[in-house]
Amino acid sequence: MAGATPTGPAGPTDPDGPTGRLVTWLAETSIDAIPADVTTRARHLILDGVGCLLVGARLPWSQIAVRSLTVEPGSSVVAGWDRTTDASTAALLNSSFIQGFELDDVSYRIPWHANAVLLPVLLAVAGRRATVTGTDLLRAEVLGFETGVRVGRALGGPELLTRGWHSGAVFGGLGAAAAGGVLYDLSPARFEDALGIAATQSGGLMAAQYESMVKRMQHGFAARNGLVAATLAAGDYIGIKRVFERGYGGYLAAFTARHDTDPSAIGDALGEHWYLPEQTIKPYAAMAYTHPSIDAALALRATDGFDPATIERIEIEVAEPVFDHAVFPLHRPIESVAAQMSVCYTTAAALLDGAVSVEQFRPDRLDQDDVWRLIDRMTVTRGSGPATAGRVRLTTDAGQTHERRIETPLGSVQRPLGNTDIVDKYRDLTGRVLDRHRQQAIEDLVLHLDERRDAPAALLALLAPEVGGALD
């Protein structure tokens, strides 16, 4: 274990404060203290992340990023490319692959994409430290996840998103630093440093959702920053102490200047309440807050006599807290990232195709007349319900109306995808880019991660070779 610095103890600055309680818990919690249902779900969460990683590796924007950033080889794997680079760049790229097609896990309550900040750091540190076992990797995933959620809750969850921050990019780096710190076997004092170093690097603007490619990379900035933070702390570099308690310039004070904060969320019920099983595994390749409308559109499409050619008017209701995130002017031709964030495009795709997956965001599909005919007939209003609620009402040219309201979309806490569903999603996605033997080998390894000491090295070896292109 990383011991005390020459001038200070291995314990936290204030053991009873939210920072101190969290870092002590991180250092002292063993895999045996994590309930079996949590570790089982964690393995499936990782499998979902790996599937998204490999599907995203050769997307057009991923190719640009790889060509731009992998100038020199290094010791860390760039998944799906048969290429290596330095650890920080690998973490950034691998995260951008996971987030590359809006297929990865998300939370409605504390908006972030956990795998996109945690998994790249786990892979990078495991590649550096041959002593890391499969059990270590699983423990780091869970503890990093719980850290990220608790910090996100303390920041006020969706309020960050409402104010224009890319919420997961803001607080995800602290979860990444915690995950990396577990693999570096940090003491409480060094965990405190890691969180303080990660906190001061936080950022991410939600305007990235419109025309840019960078929205797909912003959780990668958090992953890279978390990796740097954990690595510096492992080398006894001192970070901001009591970063959650500080007033002027403190983490919660700076990012919650216009809304309430809850520091108690960081340390309450540690080891008692586990948030990981509540994470949403996405059934659709679109931003989570479009999913209620997608579900409503799919339900309407399944009714007898449905004919999209007869639709004269489409009225969509989106929850007030996420309206600005999901509703914005669309211009033809549209970029895939904007389409995946748009409740209008995704609802049109669901009505026409009965699916919102990879195929609905191919360049040729994005610019077809039938989609834009429906978009031109849409109006969107602000609803008073929770972020998980949405409504779609269709009016036909004969004056008939059909309506569906969704309160709990597929994949949410109330209607989660089961573990079997997650495996099916992994197989469907990776079947586009992997041969069957490699696909099965990865699945078997991840779902039995803690049964093999060499699992991290074996996983890196399976992820490294080239994959096919999901849009080819």
Tab-separated table of C-alpha atoms in Angstrom:
chain	number	residue	atom	x	y	z
A	1	MET	CA	0.000	0.000	0.000
A	2	ALA	CA	1.127	3.571	-0.646
A	3	GLY	CA	2.211	4.632	2.823
A	4	ALA	CA	2.460	7.968	4.592
A	5	THR	CA	4.347	10.847	3.055
A	6	PRO	CA	7.516	11.917	4.832
A	7	THR	CA	5.609	14.769	6.501
A	8	GLY	CA	2.112	13.431	7.165
A	9	PRO	CA	-0.028	10.467	8.262
A	10	ALA	CA	-1.759	7.952	6.018
A	11	GLY	CA	-5.188	8.962	7.330
A	12	PRO	CA	-7.528	11.640	5.970
A	13	THR	CA	-7.285	15.262	7.073
A	14	ASP	CA	-10.687	15.134	8.784
A	15	PRO	CA	-11.926	11.555	9.298
A	16	ASP	CA	-15.437	12.693	10.211
A	17	GLY	CA	-16.040	14.990	7.235
A	18	PRO	CA	-17.601	13.842	3.950
A	19	THR	CA	-14.221	13.646	2.227
A	20	GLY	CA	-12.658	11.749	5.113
A	21	ARG	CA	-15.495	9.264	5.424
A	22	LEU	CA	-15.438	8.515	1.704
A	23	VAL	CA	-11.677	8.029	1.368
A	24	THR	CA	-11.513	5.820	4.453
A	25	TRP	CA	-14.281	3.653	3.027
A	26	LEU	CA	-12.472	3.417	-0.324
A	27	ALA	CA	-9.270	2.260	1.304
A	28	GLU	CA	-10.869	-0.230	3.687
A	29	THR	CA	-13.663	-1.864	1.644
A	30	SER	CA	-12.800	-5.349	0.427
A	31	ILE	CA	-14.505	-7.339	-2.313
A	32	ASP	CA	-16.097	-9.502	0.379
A	33	ALA	CA	-17.941	-6.463	1.741
A	34	ILE	CA	-19.715	-5.905	-1.580
A	35	PRO	CA	-23.012	-7.837	-1.904
A	36	ALA	CA	-23.097	-10.606	-4.491
A	37	ASP	CA	-25.952	-9.021	-6.430
A	38	VAL	CA	-23.893	-5.843	-6.802
A	39	THR	CA	-20.812	-7.655	-8.123
A	40	THR	CA	-22.987	-9.703	-10.485
A	41	ARG	CA	-24.550	-6.544	-11.890
A	42	ALA	CA	-21.105	-4.920	-12.057
A	43	ARG	CA	-19.812	-7.706	-14.289
A	44	HIS	CA	-22.766	-7.191	-16.619
A	45	LEU	CA	-22.245	-3.431	-16.519
A	46	ILE	CA	-18.638	-3.966	-17.598
A	47	LEU	CA	-19.780	-6.310	-20.374
A	48	ASP	CA	-22.118	-3.599	-21.658
A	49	GLY	CA	-19.239	-1.131	-21.566
A	50	VAL	CA	-16.961	-3.476	-23.469
A	51	GLY	CA	-19.626	-3.946	-26.142
A	52	CYS	CA	-20.008	-0.197	-26.535
A	53	LEU	CA	-16.217	0.202	-26.560
A	54	LEU	CA	-15.735	-2.180	-29.468
A	55	VAL	CA	-18.694	-0.893	-31.485
A	56	GLY	CA	-17.426	2.666	-31.059
A	57	ALA	CA	-13.789	1.984	-31.870
A	58	ARG	CA	-13.938	2.424	-35.649
A	59	LEU	CA	-16.675	5.031	-36.014
A	60	PRO	CA	-15.712	7.964	-38.271
A	61	TRP	CA	-15.106	10.383	-35.380
A	62	SER	CA	-13.163	7.714	-33.503
A	63	GLN	CA	-10.906	7.255	-36.521
A	64	ILE	CA	-10.180	10.983	-36.612
A	65	ALA	CA	-9.316	10.986	-32.907
A	66	VAL	CA	-7.027	7.969	-33.199
A	67	ARG	CA	-5.189	9.406	-36.219
A	68	SER	CA	-4.784	12.729	-34.417
A	69	LEU	CA	-3.655	11.489	-31.011
A	70	THR	CA	-1.728	8.228	-31.448
A	71	VAL	CA	1.414	9.814	-32.843
A	72	GLU	CA	3.806	7.520	-31.003
A	73	PRO	CA	3.353	3.985	-29.614
A	74	GLY	CA	3.264	3.405	-25.878
A	75	SER	CA	2.404	0.752	-23.319
A	76	SER	CA	-1.411	1.084	-23.261
A	77	VAL	CA	-3.954	-0.577	-25.542
A	78	VAL	CA	-6.180	1.387	-27.912
A	79	ALA	CA	-9.107	-1.041	-28.138
A	80	GLY	CA	-9.985	-2.392	-31.559
A	81	TRP	CA	-7.008	-0.864	-33.336
A	82	ASP	CA	-4.034	-3.198	-32.785
A	83	ARG	CA	-2.259	-0.081	-31.609
A	84	THR	CA	-0.760	1.269	-28.399
A	85	THR	CA	-0.163	4.738	-27.006
A	86	ASP	CA	0.535	6.387	-23.657
A	87	ALA	CA	-1.881	5.622	-20.829
A	88	SER	CA	-3.549	9.044	-20.680
A	89	THR	CA	-4.263	9.092	-24.414
A	90	ALA	CA	-5.506	5.503	-24.328
A	91	ALA	CA	-7.918	6.363	-21.504
A	92	LEU	CA	-9.209	9.364	-23.464
A	93	LEU	CA	-9.676	7.386	-26.693
A	94	ASN	CA	-11.185	4.273	-25.123
A	95	SER	CA	-13.671	6.437	-23.246
A	96	SER	CA	-14.638	8.242	-26.433
A	97	PHE	CA	-15.284	4.846	-28.050
A	98	ILE	CA	-17.611	3.826	-25.202
A	99	GLN	CA	-19.515	7.122	-25.499
A	100	GLY	CA	-19.144	7.092	-29.259
A	101	PHE	CA	-22.662	6.072	-30.235
A	102	GLU	CA	-24.941	6.900	-27.279
A	103	LEU	CA	-25.319	3.195	-26.519
A	104	ASP	CA	-23.639	3.187	-23.122
A	105	ASP	CA	-25.069	3.122	-19.605
A	106	VAL	CA	-26.576	6.232	-18.061
A	107	SER	CA	-28.478	7.451	-15.014
A	108	TYR	CA	-31.676	9.489	-15.062
A	109	ARG	CA	-31.253	10.569	-11.452
A	110	ILE	CA	-27.554	11.481	-11.461
A	111	PRO	CA	-26.793	11.970	-15.150
A	112	TRP	CA	-23.508	10.330	-16.081
A	113	HIS	CA	-22.090	7.522	-18.199
A	114	ALA	CA	-20.200	5.415	-15.666
A	115	ASN	CA	-18.396	2.973	-17.945
A	116	ALA	CA	-17.032	5.818	-20.047
A	117	VAL	CA	-15.103	7.196	-17.070
A	118	LEU	CA	-14.340	4.005	-15.128
A	119	LEU	CA	-13.515	1.270	-17.624
A	120	PRO	CA	-10.749	3.123	-19.537
A	121	VAL	CA	-8.970	3.895	-16.262
A	122	LEU	CA	-9.218	0.281	-15.112
A	123	LEU	CA	-7.720	-0.893	-18.400
A	124	ALA	CA	-4.940	1.691	-18.300
A	125	VAL	CA	-3.856	0.954	-14.720
A	126	ALA	CA	-4.148	-2.814	-15.240
A	127	GLY	CA	-1.848	-2.463	-18.244
A	128	ARG	CA	0.700	-0.678	-16.072
A	129	ARG	CA	0.490	-2.971	-13.035
A	130	ALA	CA	0.877	-6.677	-13.700
A	131	THR	CA	-0.221	-7.434	-10.130
A	132	VAL	CA	-3.818	-6.301	-10.774
A	133	THR	CA	-6.217	-9.260	-10.646
A	134	GLY	CA	-9.730	-9.776	-11.922
A	135	THR	CA	-11.037	-9.335	-8.380
A	136	ASP	CA	-9.163	-6.044	-8.116
A	137	LEU	CA	-10.733	-4.859	-11.356
A	138	LEU	CA	-14.238	-5.734	-10.167
A	139	ARG	CA	-13.732	-4.060	-6.776
A	140	ALA	CA	-12.384	-0.918	-8.448
A	141	GLU	CA	-15.374	-0.763	-10.803
A	142	VAL	CA	-17.851	-0.915	-7.922
A	143	LEU	CA	-16.077	1.527	-5.606
A	144	GLY	CA	-15.373	3.971	-8.428
A	145	PHE	CA	-19.029	3.802	-9.420
A	146	GLU	CA	-20.292	4.425	-5.902
A	147	THR	CA	-17.934	7.394	-5.561
A	148	GLY	CA	-19.087	8.968	-8.810
A	149	VAL	CA	-22.763	8.627	-7.935
A	150	ARG	CA	-22.334	10.094	-4.477
A	151	VAL	CA	-20.439	13.102	-5.769
A	152	GLY	CA	-23.071	13.568	-8.468
A	153	ARG	CA	-25.834	13.476	-5.869
A	154	ALA	CA	-24.004	16.009	-3.720
A	155	LEU	CA	-23.771	18.341	-6.717
A	156	GLY	CA	-27.515	18.234	-7.250
A	157	GLY	CA	-27.695	15.712	-10.086
A	158	PRO	CA	-29.706	17.036	-13.031
A	159	GLU	CA	-29.309	20.670	-11.907
A	160	LEU	CA	-25.848	20.672	-13.481
A	161	LEU	CA	-27.377	19.562	-16.769
A	162	THR	CA	-30.073	22.215	-16.551
A	163	ARG	CA	-27.366	24.861	-16.186
A	164	GLY	CA	-25.529	23.663	-19.295
A	165	TRP	CA	-22.804	21.525	-17.741
A	166	HIS	CA	-22.171	18.053	-19.138
A	167	SER	CA	-22.830	16.615	-15.714
A	168	GLY	CA	-21.000	13.296	-15.966
A	169	ALA	CA	-17.954	15.011	-17.411
A	170	VAL	CA	-17.941	17.314	-14.375
A	171	PHE	CA	-18.058	14.727	-11.589
A	172	GLY	CA	-17.056	11.551	-13.429
A	173	GLY	CA	-13.366	12.275	-12.989
A	174	LEU	CA	-13.686	11.767	-9.250
A	175	GLY	CA	-15.202	8.327	-9.791
A	176	ALA	CA	-12.357	7.581	-12.200
A	177	ALA	CA	-9.775	8.738	-9.665
A	178	ALA	CA	-11.341	6.490	-7.024
A	179	ALA	CA	-11.327	3.490	-9.376
A	180	GLY	CA	-7.710	4.085	-10.317
A	181	GLY	CA	-6.826	4.622	-6.687
A	182	VAL	CA	-8.223	1.217	-5.758
A	183	LEU	CA	-5.900	-0.427	-8.284
A	184	TYR	CA	-2.973	1.631	-6.976
A	185	ASP	CA	-3.875	0.492	-3.436
A	186	LEU	CA	-3.932	4.034	-2.084
A	187	SER	CA	-4.141	4.926	1.600
A	188	PRO	CA	-6.961	7.205	2.792
A	189	ALA	CA	-4.620	10.207	2.658
A	190	ARG	CA	-3.629	9.455	-0.922
A	191	PHE	CA	-7.273	8.878	-1.918
A	192	GLU	CA	-7.977	12.343	-0.506
A	193	ASP	CA	-5.232	13.735	-2.723
A	194	ALA	CA	-6.528	11.873	-5.768
A	195	LEU	CA	-10.056	13.253	-5.343
A	196	GLY	CA	-8.712	16.760	-4.844
A	197	ILE	CA	-6.553	16.549	-7.977
A	198	ALA	CA	-9.443	15.173	-10.018
A	199	ALA	CA	-11.878	17.786	-8.713
A	200	THR	CA	-9.795	20.728	-9.862
A	201	GLN	CA	-9.802	19.395	-13.452
A	202	SER	CA	-13.593	19.119	-13.738
A	203	GLY	CA	-15.507	20.606	-16.669
A	204	GLY	CA	-17.579	19.929	-19.769
A	205	LEU	CA	-20.000	22.132	-21.732
A	206	MET	CA	-23.306	20.708	-22.934
A	207	ALA	CA	-23.218	22.903	-26.054
A	208	ALA	CA	-21.066	20.070	-27.387
A	209	GLN	CA	-24.282	18.217	-28.220
A	210	TYR	CA	-25.092	20.262	-31.312
A	211	GLU	CA	-22.661	20.060	-34.250
A	212	SER	CA	-19.390	18.970	-32.645
A	213	MET	CA	-17.729	15.587	-32.236
A	214	VAL	CA	-16.384	16.520	-28.819
A	215	LYS	CA	-19.509	15.514	-26.892
A	216	ARG	CA	-18.400	11.927	-27.477
A	217	MET	CA	-15.046	12.695	-25.842
A	218	GLN	CA	-15.986	14.728	-22.785
A	219	HIS	CA	-16.340	11.759	-20.437
A	220	GLY	CA	-12.917	10.811	-21.803
A	221	PHE	CA	-11.488	14.055	-20.476
A	222	ALA	CA	-12.854	13.012	-17.077
A	223	ALA	CA	-11.375	9.512	-17.425
A	224	ARG	CA	-7.980	10.907	-18.389
A	225	ASN	CA	-8.095	13.410	-15.538
A	226	GLY	CA	-9.032	10.719	-13.049
A	227	LEU	CA	-6.163	8.546	-14.246
A	228	VAL	CA	-3.715	11.432	-13.881
A	229	ALA	CA	-5.084	12.186	-10.413
A	230	ALA	CA	-4.763	8.601	-9.176
A	231	THR	CA	-1.273	8.257	-10.644
A	232	LEU	CA	-0.063	11.500	-9.094
A	233	ALA	CA	-1.526	10.555	-5.720
A	234	ALA	CA	0.171	7.147	-5.915
A	235	GLY	CA	3.428	9.063	-6.295
A	236	ASP	CA	2.658	11.151	-3.160
A	237	TYR	CA	1.676	14.319	-5.037
A	238	ILE	CA	-0.502	16.377	-2.699
A	239	GLY	CA	-3.966	17.384	-3.872
A	240	ILE	CA	-6.668	19.670	-2.473
A	241	LYS	CA	-7.517	18.474	1.010
A	242	ARG	CA	-11.159	18.311	2.203
A	243	VAL	CA	-12.193	19.254	-1.319
A	244	PHE	CA	-15.900	18.738	-0.615
A	245	GLU	CA	-15.906	20.861	2.554
A	246	ARG	CA	-14.017	23.887	1.284
A	247	GLY	CA	-15.866	27.174	0.953
A	248	TYR	CA	-14.109	29.544	-1.402
A	249	GLY	CA	-12.909	27.528	-4.387
A	250	GLY	CA	-14.149	24.212	-3.003
A	251	TYR	CA	-15.692	21.645	-5.299
A	252	LEU	CA	-19.299	21.780	-4.136
A	253	ALA	CA	-19.180	25.533	-3.587
A	254	ALA	CA	-17.892	26.221	-7.100
A	255	PHE	CA	-20.214	23.925	-9.023
A	256	THR	CA	-23.381	24.586	-7.022
A	257	ALA	CA	-23.313	28.370	-6.897
A	258	ARG	CA	-26.897	28.606	-8.171
A	259	HIS	CA	-28.584	25.608	-6.599
A	260	ASP	CA	-28.640	23.633	-3.365
A	261	THR	CA	-25.957	21.118	-2.532
A	262	ASP	CA	-26.030	18.070	-0.273
A	263	PRO	CA	-22.587	17.210	1.165
A	264	SER	CA	-24.159	14.488	3.307
A	265	ALA	CA	-24.879	12.456	0.145
A	266	ILE	CA	-21.162	11.683	-0.114
A	267	GLY	CA	-20.780	9.822	3.146
A	268	ASP	CA	-24.267	8.617	4.038
A	269	ALA	CA	-24.988	4.874	4.016
A	270	LEU	CA	-21.580	3.935	2.634
A	271	GLY	CA	-21.522	0.174	2.351
A	272	GLU	CA	-25.244	-0.010	3.088
A	273	HIS	CA	-26.913	1.445	0.020
A	274	TRP	CA	-25.368	0.471	-3.330
A	275	TYR	CA	-26.249	2.593	-6.354
A	276	LEU	CA	-24.676	0.466	-9.070
A	277	PRO	CA	-27.683	-1.843	-9.629
A	278	GLU	CA	-29.809	1.267	-10.310
A	279	GLN	CA	-27.765	2.335	-13.342
A	280	THR	CA	-29.709	2.319	-16.606
A	281	ILE	CA	-28.497	0.075	-19.400
A	282	LYS	CA	-29.716	1.673	-22.598
A	283	PRO	CA	-31.945	-0.233	-25.027
A	284	TYR	CA	-31.621	2.546	-27.645
A	285	ALA	CA	-28.718	4.374	-29.301
A	286	ALA	CA	-29.908	7.772	-28.144
A	287	MET	CA	-29.639	10.212	-25.270
A	288	ALA	CA	-31.533	8.858	-22.258
A	289	TYR	CA	-34.073	11.657	-21.981
A	290	THR	CA	-35.366	10.839	-25.457
A	291	HIS	CA	-36.245	7.302	-24.340
A	292	PRO	CA	-39.701	8.054	-22.882
A	293	SER	CA	-40.794	9.464	-26.239
A	294	ILE	CA	-39.157	6.581	-28.082
A	295	ASP	CA	-41.084	4.096	-25.931
A	296	ALA	CA	-44.314	6.003	-26.568
A	297	ALA	CA	-43.652	6.099	-30.317
A	298	LEU	CA	-42.926	2.372	-30.437
A	299	ALA	CA	-46.150	1.647	-28.553
A	300	LEU	CA	-48.131	3.778	-31.013
A	301	ARG	CA	-46.441	2.099	-33.957
A	302	ALA	CA	-47.556	-1.292	-32.639
A	303	THR	CA	-51.264	-0.372	-32.686
A	304	ASP	CA	-53.562	-1.833	-35.329
A	305	GLY	CA	-53.775	0.128	-38.551
A	306	PHE	CA	-50.763	2.345	-37.856
A	307	ASP	CA	-49.593	4.094	-41.026
A	308	PRO	CA	-46.926	6.826	-40.792
A	309	ALA	CA	-48.033	8.219	-44.149
A	310	THR	CA	-51.331	9.358	-42.559
A	311	ILE	CA	-49.725	11.320	-39.706
A	312	GLU	CA	-50.649	14.989	-39.949
A	313	ARG	CA	-49.442	16.248	-36.571
A	314	ILE	CA	-47.164	14.973	-33.795
A	315	GLU	CA	-47.237	16.517	-30.325
A	316	ILE	CA	-44.454	15.549	-27.932
A	317	GLU	CA	-44.198	16.421	-24.264
A	318	VAL	CA	-40.801	16.428	-22.559
A	319	ALA	CA	-40.146	16.973	-18.863
A	320	GLU	CA	-39.249	20.539	-17.946
A	321	PRO	CA	-35.864	19.732	-16.300
A	322	VAL	CA	-34.476	18.181	-19.504
A	323	PHE	CA	-36.384	20.111	-22.171
A	324	ASP	CA	-33.418	22.218	-23.300
A	325	HIS	CA	-31.222	19.126	-23.418
A	326	ALA	CA	-33.525	17.238	-25.791
A	327	VAL	CA	-35.254	20.000	-27.774
A	328	PHE	CA	-33.363	22.350	-30.085
A	329	PRO	CA	-33.651	23.511	-33.717
A	330	LEU	CA	-32.736	20.852	-36.280
A	331	HIS	CA	-31.172	21.636	-39.620
A	332	ARG	CA	-30.914	19.306	-42.593
A	333	PRO	CA	-28.522	17.618	-43.095
A	334	ILE	CA	-28.139	16.701	-39.433
A	335	GLU	CA	-25.054	15.278	-37.731
A	336	SER	CA	-25.509	11.966	-35.942
A	337	VAL	CA	-24.648	13.392	-32.513
A	338	ALA	CA	-27.412	16.008	-32.781
A	339	ALA	CA	-29.853	13.378	-34.050
A	340	GLN	CA	-29.083	11.130	-31.092
A	341	MET	CA	-29.690	13.998	-28.662
A	342	SER	CA	-32.912	15.146	-30.346
A	343	VAL	CA	-36.317	13.979	-29.150
A	344	CYS	CA	-37.717	14.948	-32.562
A	345	TYR	CA	-35.364	12.870	-34.688
A	346	THR	CA	-35.428	9.840	-32.390
A	347	THR	CA	-39.234	9.871	-32.170
A	348	ALA	CA	-39.481	10.052	-35.958
A	349	ALA	CA	-37.042	7.154	-36.331
A	350	ALA	CA	-38.994	5.048	-33.830
A	351	LEU	CA	-42.294	5.717	-35.609
A	352	LEU	CA	-40.872	4.894	-39.033
A	353	ASP	CA	-38.413	2.072	-38.352
A	354	GLY	CA	-39.625	0.539	-35.116
A	355	ALA	CA	-36.053	0.788	-33.808
A	356	VAL	CA	-33.524	3.355	-32.625
A	357	SER	CA	-30.213	1.579	-33.063
A	358	VAL	CA	-27.078	1.883	-35.161
A	359	GLU	CA	-28.921	1.763	-38.484
A	360	GLN	CA	-31.061	4.809	-37.684
A	361	PHE	CA	-27.973	7.033	-37.522
A	362	ARG	CA	-26.195	6.033	-40.705
A	363	PRO	CA	-25.549	9.085	-42.914
A	364	ASP	CA	-28.031	7.993	-45.578
A	365	ARG	CA	-30.821	7.441	-43.032
A	366	LEU	CA	-30.254	10.828	-41.398
A	367	ASP	CA	-31.120	12.639	-44.609
A	368	GLN	CA	-34.153	10.742	-45.910
A	369	ASP	CA	-37.367	12.580	-46.722
A	370	ASP	CA	-39.708	10.406	-44.634
A	371	VAL	CA	-37.874	11.331	-41.436
A	372	TRP	CA	-37.939	15.040	-42.186
A	373	ARG	CA	-41.589	14.930	-43.185
A	374	LEU	CA	-42.437	13.786	-39.651
A	375	ILE	CA	-40.025	16.214	-37.992
A	376	ASP	CA	-41.700	19.099	-39.839
A	377	ARG	CA	-45.029	18.046	-38.303
A	378	MET	CA	-43.799	18.059	-34.713
A	379	THR	CA	-44.354	20.437	-31.841
A	380	VAL	CA	-42.720	19.887	-28.456
A	381	THR	CA	-43.963	21.249	-25.139
A	382	ARG	CA	-42.643	21.275	-21.582
A	383	GLY	CA	-44.208	18.801	-19.188
A	384	SER	CA	-44.527	18.943	-15.425
A	385	GLY	CA	-43.557	15.341	-14.677
A	386	PRO	CA	-40.222	13.747	-13.771
A	387	ALA	CA	-37.316	13.460	-16.216
A	388	THR	CA	-38.353	9.887	-16.996
A	389	ALA	CA	-41.779	10.939	-18.271
A	390	GLY	CA	-42.827	11.714	-21.821
A	391	ARG	CA	-45.871	11.783	-24.060
A	392	VAL	CA	-46.470	11.418	-27.804
A	393	ARG	CA	-49.797	12.265	-29.458
A	394	LEU	CA	-50.459	11.597	-33.139
A	395	THR	CA	-53.210	13.175	-35.223
A	396	THR	CA	-53.982	11.614	-38.612
A	397	ASP	CA	-55.155	13.338	-41.780
A	398	ALA	CA	-58.608	11.906	-40.994
A	399	GLY	CA	-58.653	13.728	-37.638
A	400	GLN	CA	-58.116	10.654	-35.455
A	401	THR	CA	-55.839	10.974	-32.412
A	402	HIS	CA	-53.677	8.347	-30.729
A	403	GLU	CA	-51.677	9.026	-27.570
A	404	ARG	CA	-49.214	7.244	-25.270
A	405	ARG	CA	-47.642	8.534	-22.076
A	406	ILE	CA	-44.593	6.874	-20.546
A	407	GLU	CA	-43.612	7.351	-16.906
A	408	THR	CA	-40.931	4.670	-16.649
A	409	PRO	CA	-39.009	4.043	-19.871
A	410	LEU	CA	-37.416	0.708	-20.681
A	411	GLY	CA	-34.043	0.435	-18.968
A	412	SER	CA	-34.930	2.746	-16.074
A	413	VAL	CA	-34.766	1.739	-12.418
A	414	GLN	CA	-38.416	0.705	-12.478
A	415	ARG	CA	-38.088	-1.252	-15.773
A	416	PRO	CA	-34.463	-2.377	-15.880
A	417	LEU	CA	-32.920	-4.550	-18.519
A	418	GLY	CA	-32.178	-7.899	-16.914
A	419	ASN	CA	-28.739	-9.461	-16.993
A	420	THR	CA	-29.832	-11.771	-19.815
A	421	ASP	CA	-30.992	-8.727	-21.776
A	422	ILE	CA	-27.583	-7.116	-21.281
A	423	VAL	CA	-25.850	-10.199	-22.653
A	424	ASP	CA	-28.206	-10.164	-25.640
A	425	LYS	CA	-27.407	-6.490	-26.251
A	426	TYR	CA	-23.673	-7.233	-26.087
A	427	ARG	CA	-24.011	-10.066	-28.573
A	428	ASP	CA	-26.124	-8.004	-30.966
A	429	LEU	CA	-23.734	-5.052	-30.914
A	430	THR	CA	-20.460	-6.929	-31.095
A	431	GLY	CA	-21.769	-9.335	-33.715
A	432	ARG	CA	-21.395	-6.389	-36.098
A	433	VAL	CA	-17.659	-5.978	-35.443
A	434	LEU	CA	-16.222	-9.258	-34.009
A	435	ASP	CA	-15.948	-12.860	-35.054
A	436	ARG	CA	-17.977	-15.268	-32.958
A	437	HIS	CA	-14.974	-16.882	-31.205
A	438	ARG	CA	-13.552	-13.574	-29.945
A	439	GLN	CA	-17.001	-12.335	-29.011
A	440	GLN	CA	-17.642	-15.401	-26.843
A	441	ALA	CA	-14.183	-15.324	-25.271
A	442	ILE	CA	-14.696	-11.732	-24.103
A	443	GLU	CA	-18.160	-12.516	-22.763
A	444	ASP	CA	-16.940	-15.547	-20.814
A	445	LEU	CA	-13.985	-13.654	-19.371
A	446	VAL	CA	-15.935	-10.591	-18.225
A	447	LEU	CA	-18.780	-12.573	-16.678
A	448	HIS	CA	-16.242	-14.585	-14.662
A	449	LEU	CA	-13.866	-11.692	-14.075
A	450	ASP	CA	-13.108	-12.385	-10.427
A	451	GLU	CA	-12.424	-16.079	-11.026
A	452	ARG	CA	-9.132	-15.476	-12.871
A	453	ARG	CA	-6.118	-13.676	-11.486
A	454	ASP	CA	-4.894	-12.983	-15.019
A	455	ALA	CA	-8.251	-11.646	-16.210
A	456	PRO	CA	-7.065	-8.037	-16.773
A	457	ALA	CA	-4.161	-9.098	-18.994
A	458	ALA	CA	-6.358	-11.589	-20.842
A	459	LEU	CA	-9.032	-8.955	-21.395
A	460	LEU	CA	-6.529	-6.447	-22.758
A	461	ALA	CA	-5.239	-9.093	-25.166
A	462	LEU	CA	-8.772	-9.719	-26.440
A	463	LEU	CA	-9.599	-6.032	-26.797
A	464	ALA	CA	-6.414	-5.025	-28.596
A	465	PRO	CA	-6.808	-6.527	-32.125
A	466	GLU	CA	-8.636	-4.635	-34.846
A	467	VAL	CA	-12.410	-4.765	-35.062
A	468	GLY	CA	-14.786	-4.104	-37.922
A	469	GLY	CA	-16.653	-0.883	-38.498
A	470	ALA	CA	-20.177	-0.709	-37.038
A	471	LEU	CA	-21.352	1.587	-39.841
A	472	ASP	CA	-19.689	-0.358	-42.682
